[in-house]
Amino acid sequence: MIVSASRRTDIPAFYSRWFFNRLREGYVLVRNPAAPRRISRISLGPEDVDGIVFWTKNPAPMLDKLDLLREYAYYFQFTLTPYGREVESGLPSKNRVILPAFRRLADKIGPQRVIWRYDPIFLSRTYTLDHHLRTFEKMARRLAPFTNKCIISFLDYYHDTARKMADLELLPFPPALQRQLAAQMAEIARSQGLQLETCAEAMDLQDLGIGHARCVDARLLGKLLDCELEVGKDKQQRPACGCAESADIGAYGSCPGGCRYCYAGPWTGFSAHDPASPLLLGQVGPEDVIVPRASRSLRSGQLRFDI
């Protein structure tokens, strides 16, 4: 199976110690968000995991431990946006920490395995169309030697997104304006040799040279493994999402990143986290039911030939 680590929280930035503990133990426990007393036991053994997708805004805490992943195929979805601390309050300096970490990660594992995410995009009195274009071009020039692809998306309003972002003075961002921005970003990306794709966007931008992303990408993992992976689309995601099916090992409400646009719920605090626990948050209780998650290799057994 493919492991997602994690859409729900930034494991590389805040929970790398816990993650490597779980890797050493060979399994992880994950609560069902819809039925919290039901816990899945997911194997992390190399024989069961066909690949790992890391989602992060700061992989620095993991960079000296990547050799512990040598038995696994993996890559990083790395979010790097133009927003300041009034939007992303929990991040260290982008110039001093995040950008050097991006370059260092790519130097270690190769640009193919570091995918830049410039998302979600919104407009405000500070972050105007012109601001996005200027900043995106600067970032693309700096990051192009260290990645092959950039994935974009436009802000979706979930739960209390509007309330959390109210004082940022968001501006209307209709589809026509989104398309205009995407077209100009595509030109910038091409000029830097970057492939531009959209994440979970129903809007068709193929005529602009912008494809639909598969952020959990069985094709990329297949290339890393030198074989095809037989896996279907993840039916638990939004209809426009192109991701392959995966097992997410994160927990909602566990990210202290402080991003105002976050879709994963408010942070509940580190007090519930124990790096030695098989659960990311808390411990197994007497009323919990642990159910082993069935796993099978997705590998077709046929070698991959790229022409």
Coordinates of C-alpha atoms in Angstrom, one line a residue:
M1 CA 0.0 0.0 0.0
I2 CA 0.9 3.7 -0.2
V3 CA 1.3 5.6 3.0
S4 CA 0.4 9.3 3.2
A5 CA 2.4 11.1 5.9
S6 CA 0.2 13.2 6.1
R7 CA -2.5 15.4 4.7
R8 CA -3.8 15.9 8.2
T9 CA -0.7 17.3 9.8
D10 CA 3.0 18.1 9.1
I11 CA 4.8 15.0 10.3
P12 CA 8.2 15.9 9.0
A13 CA 8.2 19.3 10.6
F14 CA 6.7 18.4 14.0
Y15 CA 6.6 14.6 14.5
S16 CA 9.7 13.2 12.8
R17 CA 10.9 11.6 16.1
W18 CA 7.5 9.8 16.4
F19 CA 7.5 8.8 12.8
F20 CA 10.9 7.1 13.0
N21 CA 9.9 5.4 16.2
R22 CA 6.9 3.9 14.4
L23 CA 9.1 2.9 11.4
R24 CA 11.4 1.1 13.8
E25 CA 8.5 -0.7 15.5
G26 CA 7.1 -1.6 12.1
Y27 CA 3.5 -0.4 12.6
V28 CA 1.3 2.6 13.4
L29 CA -2.1 3.1 15.0
V30 CA -4.5 5.6 13.4
R31 CA -7.9 6.6 14.8
N32 CA -10.8 6.8 12.4
P33 CA -11.8 10.5 12.3
A34 CA -15.5 9.6 11.9
A35 CA -15.5 6.9 14.6
P36 CA -12.7 7.7 17.1
R37 CA -13.0 4.5 19.1
R38 CA -12.1 2.5 16.0
I39 CA -8.3 2.3 15.4
S40 CA -6.6 0.9 12.4
R41 CA -3.3 -0.9 12.8
I42 CA -1.2 -0.2 9.7
S43 CA 1.9 -2.1 8.9
L44 CA 5.0 0.1 8.1
G45 CA 7.1 -2.9 7.2
P46 CA 9.1 -2.5 3.9
E47 CA 7.4 -5.6 2.6
D48 CA 3.9 -4.0 3.0
V49 CA 4.7 -0.4 2.0
D50 CA 5.0 0.4 -1.7
G51 CA 5.8 4.0 -1.1
I52 CA 5.5 7.0 1.3
V53 CA 4.3 10.4 0.4
F54 CA 5.4 13.1 2.8
W55 CA 3.5 16.4 3.0
T56 CA 5.4 19.3 4.7
K57 CA 6.3 23.0 4.9
N58 CA 9.6 22.3 6.7
P59 CA 11.5 19.0 6.3
A60 CA 14.5 20.2 8.2
P61 CA 14.0 17.9 11.3
M62 CA 14.1 14.9 9.0
L63 CA 17.1 15.8 6.8
D64 CA 19.7 14.0 8.8
K65 CA 17.7 10.9 9.2
L66 CA 16.8 10.1 5.6
D67 CA 19.1 7.1 5.6
L68 CA 16.5 5.4 7.8
L69 CA 14.2 5.4 4.7
R70 CA 16.6 3.6 2.5
E71 CA 14.3 0.5 2.2
Y72 CA 11.4 2.6 1.0
A73 CA 10.4 4.5 -2.1
Y74 CA 9.3 8.0 -1.1
Y75 CA 9.0 11.6 -2.1
F76 CA 8.0 14.9 -0.7
Q77 CA 5.1 17.3 -1.4
F78 CA 6.7 20.5 -0.2
T79 CA 4.5 23.6 0.3
L80 CA 6.2 26.9 -0.1
T81 CA 4.0 30.0 -0.4
P82 CA 4.4 33.7 -0.6
Y83 CA 2.5 34.3 2.6
G84 CA 4.0 36.0 5.7
R85 CA 3.6 35.2 9.4
E86 CA 0.2 36.8 9.6
V87 CA -1.0 33.9 7.5
E88 CA 1.5 31.1 8.5
S89 CA 2.4 32.0 12.0
G90 CA 4.1 28.7 13.0
L91 CA 6.8 28.5 10.3
P92 CA 10.4 29.5 10.7
S93 CA 12.1 32.0 8.4
K94 CA 11.6 31.0 4.8
N95 CA 14.9 32.6 3.7
R96 CA 17.0 31.3 6.5
V97 CA 15.4 27.9 7.1
I98 CA 12.7 26.8 4.6
L99 CA 14.5 27.6 1.3
P100 CA 17.8 26.1 2.4
A101 CA 15.9 23.0 3.5
F102 CA 14.3 22.7 0.1
R103 CA 17.7 22.8 -1.6
R104 CA 19.3 20.4 0.9
L105 CA 16.5 17.9 0.5
A106 CA 16.7 18.0 -3.3
D107 CA 20.5 17.6 -3.1
K108 CA 20.0 14.4 -1.0
I109 CA 17.1 12.7 -2.9
G110 CA 17.0 14.4 -6.3
P111 CA 14.6 17.1 -7.8
Q112 CA 12.2 14.5 -9.1
R113 CA 11.3 13.6 -5.5
V114 CA 10.7 17.1 -4.2
I115 CA 7.5 18.6 -5.6
W116 CA 6.8 22.2 -4.9
R117 CA 3.3 23.2 -3.8
Y118 CA 2.3 26.9 -4.2
D119 CA -1.1 26.5 -2.6
P120 CA -3.7 27.5 -1.7
I121 CA -3.8 30.7 -3.6
F122 CA -6.1 33.5 -2.4
L123 CA -6.3 37.2 -3.1
S124 CA -6.3 40.0 -0.5
R125 CA -5.3 43.6 -0.3
T126 CA -1.8 42.4 0.5
Y127 CA -1.6 39.3 -1.7
T128 CA -2.8 40.8 -5.0
L129 CA -2.6 39.3 -8.5
D130 CA 0.6 41.2 -9.2
H131 CA 2.1 40.2 -5.8
H132 CA 1.5 36.5 -6.6
L133 CA 3.1 36.9 -10.1
R134 CA 6.1 38.7 -8.8
T135 CA 6.7 36.4 -6.0
F136 CA 6.0 33.2 -8.0
E137 CA 8.6 34.3 -10.6
K138 CA 11.2 34.9 -7.9
M139 CA 10.5 31.6 -6.2
A140 CA 10.5 29.7 -9.5
R141 CA 13.9 31.1 -10.4
R142 CA 15.3 30.0 -7.0
L143 CA 13.7 26.6 -6.9
A144 CA 13.9 25.4 -10.5
P145 CA 17.3 23.7 -10.1
F146 CA 15.8 21.7 -7.2
T147 CA 12.4 20.5 -8.5
N148 CA 10.7 19.5 -11.7
K149 CA 7.1 20.3 -10.9
C150 CA 4.9 22.9 -9.2
I151 CA 1.4 22.2 -8.0
I152 CA -1.1 25.0 -7.4
S153 CA -4.7 25.2 -6.1
F154 CA -7.1 27.9 -5.2
L155 CA -8.5 28.5 -1.7
D156 CA -11.6 26.4 -0.9
Y157 CA -13.9 27.5 1.9
Y158 CA -14.3 24.6 4.5
H159 CA -15.9 24.8 7.9
D160 CA -14.6 28.0 9.5
T161 CA -12.1 29.1 6.9
A162 CA -13.9 32.4 6.3
R163 CA -14.0 33.2 10.0
K164 CA -10.3 32.4 10.5
M165 CA -9.3 34.6 7.5
A166 CA -11.8 37.4 8.0
D167 CA -9.3 40.1 9.0
L168 CA -7.0 39.3 6.0
E169 CA -9.5 41.3 3.8
L170 CA -9.9 38.6 1.1
L171 CA -10.8 39.8 -2.3
P172 CA -13.2 38.1 -4.8
F173 CA -11.4 35.5 -6.9
P174 CA -13.8 34.3 -9.6
P175 CA -12.9 31.5 -12.0
A176 CA -12.1 33.9 -14.8
L177 CA -9.5 35.6 -12.6
Q178 CA -8.1 32.3 -11.4
R179 CA -7.7 31.3 -15.0
Q180 CA -5.9 34.5 -15.8
L181 CA -3.4 34.0 -13.0
A182 CA -2.9 30.4 -13.9
A183 CA -2.1 31.3 -17.5
Q184 CA 0.6 33.8 -16.4
M185 CA 2.0 31.4 -13.9
A186 CA 2.2 28.7 -16.5
E187 CA 4.3 31.0 -18.7
I188 CA 6.7 31.7 -15.8
A189 CA 6.9 27.9 -15.0
R190 CA 7.7 27.0 -18.6
S191 CA 10.4 29.7 -18.7
Q192 CA 12.1 28.0 -15.8
G193 CA 11.6 24.4 -17.1
L194 CA 8.9 23.6 -14.5
Q195 CA 5.8 21.5 -15.1
L196 CA 2.7 23.2 -13.6
E197 CA -0.3 21.2 -12.4
T198 CA -3.5 21.8 -10.3
C199 CA -4.5 20.0 -7.2
A200 CA -8.2 18.9 -6.9
E201 CA -9.4 21.7 -9.2
A202 CA -12.4 20.9 -11.5
M203 CA -11.4 23.8 -13.8
D204 CA -9.9 22.5 -17.0
L205 CA -6.6 24.3 -17.8
Q206 CA -5.2 21.8 -20.3
D207 CA -5.2 24.4 -23.1
L208 CA -2.8 26.4 -21.0
G209 CA -0.5 23.4 -20.6
I210 CA -1.6 22.9 -17.0
G211 CA -2.6 19.3 -16.1
H212 CA -4.4 17.8 -13.2
A213 CA -2.0 16.6 -10.5
R214 CA -1.9 13.2 -8.8
C215 CA -0.3 14.3 -5.5
V216 CA -0.2 10.7 -4.3
D217 CA 1.3 9.6 -7.5
A218 CA 1.5 5.8 -8.2
R219 CA 3.3 6.6 -11.5
L220 CA 6.2 8.4 -9.7
L221 CA 6.5 5.7 -7.1
G222 CA 6.4 3.1 -9.9
K223 CA 9.4 4.8 -11.5
L224 CA 11.3 4.8 -8.2
L225 CA 10.5 1.1 -7.8
D226 CA 11.1 0.1 -11.4
C227 CA 7.7 -1.5 -11.7
E228 CA 4.1 -0.6 -12.2
L229 CA 1.7 -0.2 -9.2
E230 CA -1.8 -1.5 -9.6
V231 CA -3.8 0.9 -7.5
G232 CA -7.1 2.8 -8.0
K233 CA -8.2 6.4 -7.4
D234 CA -8.7 7.4 -3.7
K235 CA -12.5 7.4 -3.3
Q236 CA -12.2 9.2 0.1
Q237 CA -10.9 12.4 -1.5
R238 CA -12.8 15.2 -3.4
P239 CA -14.2 14.3 -6.8
A240 CA -11.5 16.4 -8.7
C241 CA -8.7 14.8 -6.7
G242 CA -6.5 12.5 -8.9
C243 CA -4.6 10.8 -6.0
A244 CA -4.1 7.1 -5.8
E245 CA -5.5 5.3 -2.8
S246 CA -3.4 5.6 0.3
A247 CA -3.4 5.1 4.1
D248 CA -3.1 8.4 5.9
I249 CA -1.3 8.1 9.3
G250 CA -1.8 11.6 10.6
A251 CA -4.4 13.0 13.0
Y252 CA -6.6 16.1 12.6
G253 CA -6.1 18.9 15.0
S254 CA -2.4 18.0 15.6
C255 CA -0.6 20.6 13.5
P256 CA 0.8 23.7 15.3
G257 CA 1.8 25.3 12.0
G258 CA -0.8 28.0 12.5
C259 CA -1.7 28.4 8.8
R260 CA -4.9 30.5 8.7
Y261 CA -6.2 28.6 5.6
C262 CA -5.7 25.2 7.1
Y263 CA -8.5 22.7 6.3
A264 CA -7.4 20.2 8.9
G265 CA -8.9 21.7 12.1
P266 CA -7.6 23.7 15.0
W267 CA -4.5 22.6 16.9
T268 CA -5.3 20.7 20.1
G269 CA -1.8 21.1 21.6
F270 CA 1.3 18.9 22.1
S271 CA 0.1 17.7 25.5
A272 CA -1.7 14.8 23.9
H273 CA 1.4 13.7 22.0
D274 CA 3.8 11.0 23.2
P275 CA 6.7 10.2 20.7
A276 CA 6.7 6.6 22.1
S277 CA 2.9 6.0 21.5
P278 CA 1.8 4.1 18.5
L279 CA -0.9 6.8 18.1
L280 CA 0.1 10.3 17.0
L281 CA -2.2 11.8 19.7
G282 CA -2.9 10.1 23.0
Q283 CA -2.9 6.5 24.0
V284 CA -5.1 3.4 23.4
G285 CA -8.0 3.3 25.8
P286 CA -10.0 0.4 27.2
E287 CA -13.0 1.2 25.0
D288 CA -10.9 1.4 21.8
V289 CA -11.1 -1.3 19.2
I290 CA -8.0 -2.0 17.1
V291 CA -8.6 -3.5 13.7
P292 CA -5.6 -4.6 11.5
R293 CA -5.8 -2.9 8.1
A294 CA -5.5 -5.4 5.3
S295 CA -2.4 -4.7 3.2
R296 CA -1.1 -6.1 0.0
S297 CA 1.7 -5.2 -2.4
L298 CA 0.5 -3.1 -5.3
R299 CA 3.4 -4.1 -7.4
S300 CA 2.5 -5.7 -10.7
G301 CA 5.7 -7.8 -10.9
Q302 CA 6.4 -6.4 -14.3
L303 CA 9.5 -4.2 -14.8
R304 CA 8.8 -0.6 -16.0
F305 CA 10.3 0.6 -19.2
D306 CA 10.3 4.3 -19.8
I307 CA 10.8 5.3 -23.4

